[in-house]
PDB file of C-alpha atoms and ligand atoms in Angstrom:
ATOM      1  CA  UNK S   1      43.506 180.318  30.951  1.00 89.00           C
ATOM      2  CA  UNK S   2      43.514 176.560  30.841  1.00 96.00           C
ATOM      3  CA  UNK S   3      45.727 174.727  33.300  1.00 97.00           C
ATOM      4  CA  UNK S   4      47.396 171.374  32.757  1.00 98.00           C
ATOM      5  CA  UNK S   5      48.206 169.253  35.801  1.00 98.00           C
ATOM      6  CA  UNK S   6      48.941 165.684  36.768  1.00 98.00           C
ATOM      7  CA  UNK S   7      45.794 163.621  37.331  1.00 98.00           C
ATOM      8  CA  UNK S   8      45.296 162.714  40.999  1.00 97.00           C
ATOM      9  CA  UNK S   9      43.277 159.921  42.590  1.00 96.00           C
ATOM     10  CA  UNK S  10      40.527 162.487  43.306  1.00 97.00           C
ATOM     11  CA  UNK S  11      40.237 163.216  39.570  1.00 98.00           C
ATOM     12  CA  UNK S  12      39.762 159.564  38.548  1.00 96.00           C
ATOM     13  CA  UNK S  13      35.948 159.352  38.357  1.00 97.00           C
ATOM     14  CA  UNK S  14      35.621 162.793  36.790  1.00 98.00           C
ATOM     15  CA  UNK S  15      37.988 161.665  34.036  1.00 98.00           C
ATOM     16  CA  UNK S  16      36.024 158.422  33.635  1.00 97.00           C
ATOM     17  CA  UNK S  17      32.825 160.469  33.193  1.00 97.00           C
ATOM     18  CA  UNK S  18      34.545 162.600  30.547  1.00 98.00           C
ATOM     19  CA  UNK S  19      35.649 159.475  28.672  1.00 97.00           C
ATOM     20  CA  UNK S  20      32.117 158.053  28.891  1.00 97.00           C
ATOM     21  CA  UNK S  21      30.826 161.279  27.350  1.00 97.00           C
ATOM     22  CA  UNK S  22      33.421 161.402  24.564  1.00 97.00           C
ATOM     23  CA  UNK S  23      33.553 157.735  23.496  1.00 96.00           C
ATOM     24  CA  UNK S  24      30.900 155.346  22.267  1.00 93.00           C
ATOM     25  CA  UNK S  25      29.185 153.165  24.870  1.00 92.00           C
ATOM     26  CA  UNK S  26      31.108 149.970  25.510  1.00 91.00           C
ATOM     27  CA  UNK S  27      34.521 151.642  25.192  1.00 91.00           C
ATOM     28  CA  UNK S  28      35.860 149.286  27.863  1.00 91.00           C
ATOM     29  CA  UNK S  29      35.160 146.273  25.638  1.00 88.00           C
ATOM     30  CA  UNK S  30      37.980 147.402  23.304  1.00 87.00           C
ATOM     31  CA  UNK S  31      41.006 145.111  23.280  1.00 86.00           C
ATOM     32  CA  UNK S  32      43.242 147.985  24.391  1.00 90.00           C
ATOM     33  CA  UNK S  33      41.422 147.960  27.740  1.00 91.00           C
ATOM     34  CA  UNK S  34      42.522 144.351  28.346  1.00 91.00           C
ATOM     35  CA  UNK S  35      46.081 145.680  28.392  1.00 93.00           C
ATOM     36  CA  UNK S  36      45.078 148.056  31.206  1.00 93.00           C
ATOM     37  CA  UNK S  37      43.223 145.584  33.435  1.00 92.00           C
ATOM     38  CA  UNK S  38      44.913 145.291  36.841  1.00 92.00           C
ATOM     39  CA  UNK S  39      47.843 147.469  35.699  1.00 95.00           C
ATOM     40  CA  UNK S  40      48.233 150.960  37.209  1.00 95.00           C
ATOM     41  CA  UNK S  41      48.337 153.896  34.793  1.00 96.00           C
ATOM     42  CA  UNK S  42      51.615 155.793  34.547  1.00 98.00           C
ATOM     43  CA  UNK S  43      50.764 158.443  37.120  1.00 97.00           C
ATOM     44  CA  UNK S  44      53.480 160.935  36.127  1.00 97.00           C
ATOM     45  CA  UNK S  45      52.104 161.144  32.592  1.00 98.00           C
ATOM     46  CA  UNK S  46      48.350 161.047  33.184  1.00 98.00           C
ATOM     47  CA  UNK S  47      47.416 164.667  32.654  1.00 98.00           C
ATOM     48  CA  UNK S  48      44.236 166.705  32.916  1.00 98.00           C
ATOM     49  CA  UNK S  49      43.344 170.184  31.735  1.00 98.00           C
ATOM     50  CA  UNK S  50      40.843 172.397  33.548  1.00 98.00           C
ATOM     51  CA  UNK S  51      39.278 175.691  32.510  1.00 96.00           C
ATOM     52  CA  UNK S  52      39.369 178.861  34.671  1.00 95.00           C
ATOM     53  CA  UNK S  53      36.227 177.653  36.499  1.00 96.00           C
ATOM     54  CA  UNK S  54      38.112 174.426  37.299  1.00 96.00           C
ATOM     55  CA  UNK S  55      35.788 172.440  35.018  1.00 97.00           C
ATOM     56  CA  UNK S  56      37.504 169.411  33.485  1.00 98.00           C
ATOM     57  CA  UNK S  57      38.096 170.068  29.783  1.00 98.00           C
ATOM     58  CA  UNK S  58      40.332 167.176  28.762  1.00 98.00           C
ATOM     59  CA  UNK S  59      42.439 164.246  29.909  1.00 98.00           C
ATOM     60  CA  UNK S  60      45.091 161.829  28.725  1.00 98.00           C
ATOM     61  CA  UNK S  61      46.313 158.650  30.371  1.00 98.00           C
ATOM     62  CA  UNK S  62      49.142 156.214  29.647  1.00 98.00           C
ATOM     63  CA  UNK S  63      49.793 152.585  30.544  1.00 98.00           C
ATOM     64  CA  UNK S  64      52.972 150.496  30.298  1.00 98.00           C
ATOM     65  CA  UNK S  65      52.832 147.517  27.919  1.00 98.00           C
ATOM     66  CA  UNK S  66      55.257 144.796  26.836  1.00 97.00           C
ATOM     67  CA  UNK S  67      56.241 143.676  23.352  1.00 97.00           C
ATOM     68  CA  UNK S  68      58.527 140.708  23.726  1.00 93.00           C
ATOM     69  CA  UNK S  69      61.348 141.846  25.972  1.00 94.00           C
ATOM     70  CA  UNK S  70      60.779 145.577  25.575  1.00 97.00           C
ATOM     71  CA  UNK S  71      58.462 148.017  27.285  1.00 97.00           C
ATOM     72  CA  UNK S  72      56.442 150.742  25.605  1.00 98.00           C
ATOM     73  CA  UNK S  73      53.927 153.343  26.647  1.00 98.00           C
ATOM     74  CA  UNK S  74      50.348 152.819  25.496  1.00 97.00           C
ATOM     75  CA  UNK S  75      48.927 156.310  24.954  1.00 98.00           C
ATOM     76  CA  UNK S  76      45.268 156.755  25.708  1.00 97.00           C
ATOM     77  CA  UNK S  77      42.543 157.279  26.256  1.00 97.00           C
ATOM     78  CA  UNK S  78      42.714 160.962  25.322  1.00 98.00           C
ATOM     79  CA  UNK S  79      39.573 163.045  25.174  1.00 98.00           C
ATOM     80  CA  UNK S  80      38.556 166.691  25.151  1.00 98.00           C
ATOM     81  CA  UNK S  81      35.048 167.748  26.186  1.00 98.00           C
ATOM     82  CA  UNK S  82      32.872 168.276  23.077  1.00 98.00           C
ATOM     83  CA  UNK S  83      32.366 171.958  23.936  1.00 97.00           C
ATOM     84  CA  UNK S  84      36.162 172.488  24.073  1.00 97.00           C
ATOM     85  CA  UNK S  85      37.293 170.568  21.013  1.00 98.00           C
ATOM     86  CA  UNK S  86      39.231 172.368  18.299  1.00 97.00           C
ATOM     87  CA  UNK S  87      40.882 174.830  20.709  1.00 97.00           C
ATOM     88  CA  UNK S  88      44.215 173.027  20.757  1.00 97.00           C
ATOM     89  CA  UNK S  89      43.727 171.258  24.081  1.00 98.00           C
ATOM     90  CA  UNK S  90      44.188 167.785  22.593  1.00 98.00           C
ATOM     91  CA  UNK S  91      47.437 168.933  21.015  1.00 98.00           C
ATOM     92  CA  UNK S  92      48.578 170.524  24.269  1.00 98.00           C
ATOM     93  CA  UNK S  93      47.871 167.329  26.238  1.00 98.00           C
ATOM     94  CA  UNK S  94      49.745 165.270  23.644  1.00 98.00           C
ATOM     95  CA  UNK S  95      52.802 167.511  23.403  1.00 98.00           C
ATOM     96  CA  UNK S  96      53.120 168.139  27.151  1.00 98.00           C
ATOM     97  CA  UNK S  97      52.842 164.476  28.154  1.00 98.00           C
ATOM     98  CA  UNK S  98      55.054 163.187  25.332  1.00 98.00           C
ATOM     99  CA  UNK S  99      57.798 165.677  26.257  1.00 98.00           C
ATOM    100  CA  UNK S 100      57.636 164.520  29.874  1.00 98.00           C
ATOM    101  CA  UNK S 101      57.692 160.873  28.777  1.00 98.00           C
ATOM    102  CA  UNK S 102      60.931 161.538  26.921  1.00 98.00           C
ATOM    103  CA  UNK S 103      62.356 163.425  29.916  1.00 98.00           C
ATOM    104  CA  UNK S 104      61.496 160.469  32.149  1.00 98.00           C
ATOM    105  CA  UNK S 105      63.474 158.156  29.880  1.00 98.00           C
ATOM    106  CA  UNK S 106      60.655 156.336  28.093  1.00 98.00           C
ATOM    107  CA  UNK S 107      61.902 155.186  24.704  1.00 98.00           C
ATOM    108  CA  UNK S 108      58.759 154.463  22.681  1.00 98.00           C
ATOM    109  CA  UNK S 109      55.028 155.163  22.635  1.00 98.00           C
ATOM    110  CA  UNK S 110      52.227 153.372  20.812  1.00 98.00           C
ATOM    111  CA  UNK S 111      48.487 153.806  20.476  1.00 97.00           C
ATOM    112  CA  UNK S 112      45.438 152.668  18.559  1.00 95.00           C
ATOM    113  CA  UNK S 113      43.936 155.603  16.722  1.00 96.00           C
ATOM    114  CA  UNK S 114      43.412 157.725  13.634  1.00 96.00           C
ATOM    115  CA  UNK S 115      46.642 158.190  11.654  1.00 97.00           C
ATOM    116  CA  UNK S 116      45.541 161.612  10.265  1.00 96.00           C
ATOM    117  CA  UNK S 117      45.295 163.008  13.811  1.00 96.00           C
ATOM    118  CA  UNK S 118      48.243 161.302  15.484  1.00 98.00           C
ATOM    119  CA  UNK S 119      50.479 161.731  12.447  1.00 98.00           C
ATOM    120  CA  UNK S 120      50.640 165.411  13.392  1.00 97.00           C
ATOM    121  CA  UNK S 121      52.608 164.375  16.476  1.00 98.00           C
ATOM    122  CA  UNK S 122      54.952 162.066  14.559  1.00 98.00           C
ATOM    123  CA  UNK S 123      53.118 158.758  15.001  1.00 98.00           C
ATOM    124  CA  UNK S 124      53.476 156.265  12.150  1.00 98.00           C
ATOM    125  CA  UNK S 125      51.989 152.843  11.466  1.00 98.00           C
ATOM    126  CA  UNK S 126      53.788 150.027  13.297  1.00 98.00           C
ATOM    127  CA  UNK S 127      53.965 147.281  10.698  1.00 96.00           C
ATOM    128  CA  UNK S 128      55.397 144.543  12.909  1.00 97.00           C
ATOM    129  CA  UNK S 129      53.523 145.172  16.148  1.00 97.00           C
ATOM    130  CA  UNK S 130      50.105 143.600  16.676  1.00 95.00           C
ATOM    131  CA  UNK S 131      47.438 144.483  19.204  1.00 93.00           C
ATOM    132  CA  UNK S 132      45.244 141.729  20.592  1.00 88.00           C
ATOM    133  CA  UNK S 133      42.355 141.209  18.147  1.00 85.00           C
ATOM    134  CA  UNK S 134      40.037 142.644  17.083  1.00 86.00           C
ATOM    135  CA  UNK S 135      42.147 145.688  16.163  1.00 89.00           C
ATOM    136  CA  UNK S 136      42.511 147.248  12.718  1.00 93.00           C
ATOM    137  CA  UNK S 137      46.287 147.006  12.046  1.00 94.00           C
ATOM    138  CA  UNK S 138      46.211 150.345  10.205  1.00 96.00           C
ATOM    139  CA  UNK S 139      45.343 152.019  13.517  1.00 96.00           C
ATOM    140  CA  UNK S 140      48.350 150.640  15.418  1.00 97.00           C
ATOM    141  CA  UNK S 141      50.734 153.604  15.501  1.00 98.00           C
ATOM    142  CA  UNK S 142      54.074 154.297  17.157  1.00 98.00           C
ATOM    143  CA  UNK S 143      56.400 157.155  18.016  1.00 98.00           C
ATOM    144  CA  UNK S 144      60.081 156.768  18.889  1.00 98.00           C
ATOM    145  CA  UNK S 145      61.099 159.064  21.749  1.00 98.00           C
ATOM    146  CA  UNK S 146      64.699 157.967  21.233  1.00 97.00           C
ATOM    147  CA  UNK S 147      66.124 157.503  17.762  1.00 97.00           C
ATOM    148  CA  UNK S 148      65.431 154.055  16.340  1.00 97.00           C
ATOM    149  CA  UNK S 149      63.492 152.922  19.409  1.00 98.00           C
ATOM    150  CA  UNK S 150      60.956 150.965  17.305  1.00 98.00           C
ATOM    151  CA  UNK S 151      63.539 149.493  14.899  1.00 97.00           C
ATOM    152  CA  UNK S 152      63.445 145.692  14.863  1.00 97.00           C
ATOM    153  CA  UNK S 153      60.648 145.456  17.411  1.00 97.00           C
ATOM    154  CA  UNK S 154      57.925 142.981  16.529  1.00 97.00           C
ATOM    155  CA  UNK S 155      55.318 140.904  18.252  1.00 96.00           C
ATOM    156  CA  UNK S 156      52.022 141.029  20.057  1.00 96.00           C
ATOM    157  CA  UNK S 157      51.420 143.718  22.659  1.00 97.00           C
ATOM    158  CA  UNK S 158      50.849 142.264  26.122  1.00 96.00           C
ATOM    159  CA  UNK S 159      50.015 143.737  29.518  1.00 95.00           C
ATOM    160  CA  UNK S 160      53.052 144.974  31.403  1.00 94.00           C
ATOM    161  CA  UNK S 161      54.304 142.532  33.993  1.00 78.00           C
ATOM    162  CA  UNK S 162      56.456 145.020  35.878  1.00 63.00           C
TER     163      UNK S 162
HETATM  164  C1  COA B 201      40.695 163.660  19.336  1.00 52.34           C
HETATM  165  C2  COA B 201      40.536 164.802  20.361  1.00 52.34           C
HETATM  166  C3  COA B 201      41.178 164.374  21.674  1.00 52.34           C
HETATM  167  C4  COA B 201      41.256 166.042  19.822  1.00 52.34           C
HETATM  168  O1  COA B 201      41.168 167.074  20.795  1.00 52.34           O
HETATM  169  P1  COA B 201      41.068 168.607  20.354  1.00 52.34           P
HETATM  170  O2  COA B 201      41.292 169.435  21.570  1.00 52.34           O
HETATM  171  O3  COA B 201      39.819 168.843  19.594  1.00 52.34           O
HETATM  172  O4  COA B 201      42.326 168.688  19.382  1.00 52.34           O
HETATM  173  P2  COA B 201      43.074 169.978  18.863  1.00 52.34           P
HETATM  174  O5  COA B 201      42.234 171.192  19.095  1.00 52.34           O
HETATM  175  O6  COA B 201      44.450 169.987  19.416  1.00 52.34           O
HETATM  176  O7  COA B 201      43.197 169.665  17.329  1.00 52.34           O
HETATM  177  C5  COA B 201      42.037 169.750  16.570  1.00 52.34           C
HETATM  178  C6  COA B 201      42.382 169.323  15.153  1.00 52.34           C
HETATM  179  O8  COA B 201      42.465 167.900  15.107  1.00 52.34           O
HETATM  180  C7  COA B 201      41.574 167.417  14.112  1.00 52.34           C
HETATM  181  N1  COA B 201      41.059 166.120  14.506  1.00 52.34           N
HETATM  182  C8  COA B 201      40.365 165.791  15.613  1.00 52.34           C
HETATM  183  N2  COA B 201      40.066 164.472  15.592  1.00 52.34           N
HETATM  184  C9  COA B 201      40.590 163.978  14.448  1.00 52.34           C
HETATM  185  C10 COA B 201      40.609 162.694  13.854  1.00 52.34           C
HETATM  186  N3  COA B 201      40.039 161.644  14.448  1.00 52.34           N
HETATM  187  N4  COA B 201      41.245 162.554  12.659  1.00 52.34           N
HETATM  188  C11 COA B 201      41.834 163.603  12.051  1.00 52.34           C
HETATM  189  N5  COA B 201      41.846 164.855  12.569  1.00 52.34           N
HETATM  190  C12 COA B 201      41.223 165.026  13.760  1.00 52.34           C
HETATM  191  C13 COA B 201      40.483 168.465  14.054  1.00 52.34           C
HETATM  192  O9  COA B 201      39.816 168.388  12.824  1.00 52.34           O
HETATM  193  C14 COA B 201      41.305 169.748  14.187  1.00 52.34           C
HETATM  194  O10 COA B 201      41.921 170.044  12.961  1.00 52.34           O
HETATM  195  P3  COA B 201      42.373 171.547  12.600  1.00 52.34           P
HETATM  196  O11 COA B 201      43.350 171.971  13.642  1.00 52.34           O
HETATM  197  O12 COA B 201      43.004 171.399  11.249  1.00 52.34           O
HETATM  198  O13 COA B 201      41.101 172.330  12.617  1.00 52.34           O
HETATM  199  C15 COA B 201      39.043 165.179  20.569  1.00 52.34           C
HETATM  200  O14 COA B 201      38.478 165.495  19.310  1.00 52.34           O
HETATM  201  C16 COA B 201      38.200 164.113  21.231  1.00 52.34           C
HETATM  202  O15 COA B 201      38.132 164.042  22.449  1.00 52.34           O
HETATM  203  N6  COA B 201      37.528 163.268  20.433  1.00 52.34           N
HETATM  204  C17 COA B 201      36.642 162.239  20.985  1.00 52.34           C
HETATM  205  C18 COA B 201      37.443 161.143  21.660  1.00 52.34           C
HETATM  206  C19 COA B 201      38.459 160.538  20.699  1.00 52.34           C
HETATM  207  O16 COA B 201      38.148 160.229  19.564  1.00 52.34           O
HETATM  208  N7  COA B 201      39.700 160.354  21.215  1.00 52.34           N
HETATM  209  C20 COA B 201      40.772 159.786  20.434  1.00 52.34           C
HETATM  210  C21 COA B 201      40.673 158.307  20.423  1.00 52.34           C
HETATM  211  S1  COA B 201      41.707 157.564  19.201  1.00 52.34           S
END
């Protein structure tokens, strides 16, 4: 059985190694990483999944960001080890952490990613929200955790100041 749990400080470098394995070299040059510089991840939502031998199989992290006067969650990075992909672990990490985000009172989530994958979890293109360049606007997606939470929200995403 796989086990999901909250990421701890001891897990940090193991998760980094998993991300290095799963993403192209230079992942930290992406503009989304500038939103994470010097800002702590949302610890309650950063989740890992381990296999029965306690080997790390997948991880998801979240950061707070600001768009004008409102706060949103920036979902990601999410990755599942190449030998474990297609078993539903990515979906489990998404659903578990998004449910907890809603329980914790977060109103909206955004990410930069593939609409065909994230659409399965309800994410839709955010037409009026811009990531720092260079980001393909078609990959800027949002999910309202409370009804209408993205309505009327526009602007450039900035690092959280709180
Ligand atoms: C994306 C990722 C986290 C999904 O994890 P996973 O455990 O394989 O996901 P699941 O098993 O829950 O779902 C697999 C399904 O998603 C689909 N899928 C995976 N990546 C996809 C993508 N980029 N676009 C569309 N569909 C995708 C698979 O084809 C599969 O479809 P199926 O269920 O119809 O067979 C994993 O593939 C991964 O780590 N990829 C490399 C890192 C990455 O790209 N992260 C996302 C950054 S935006």
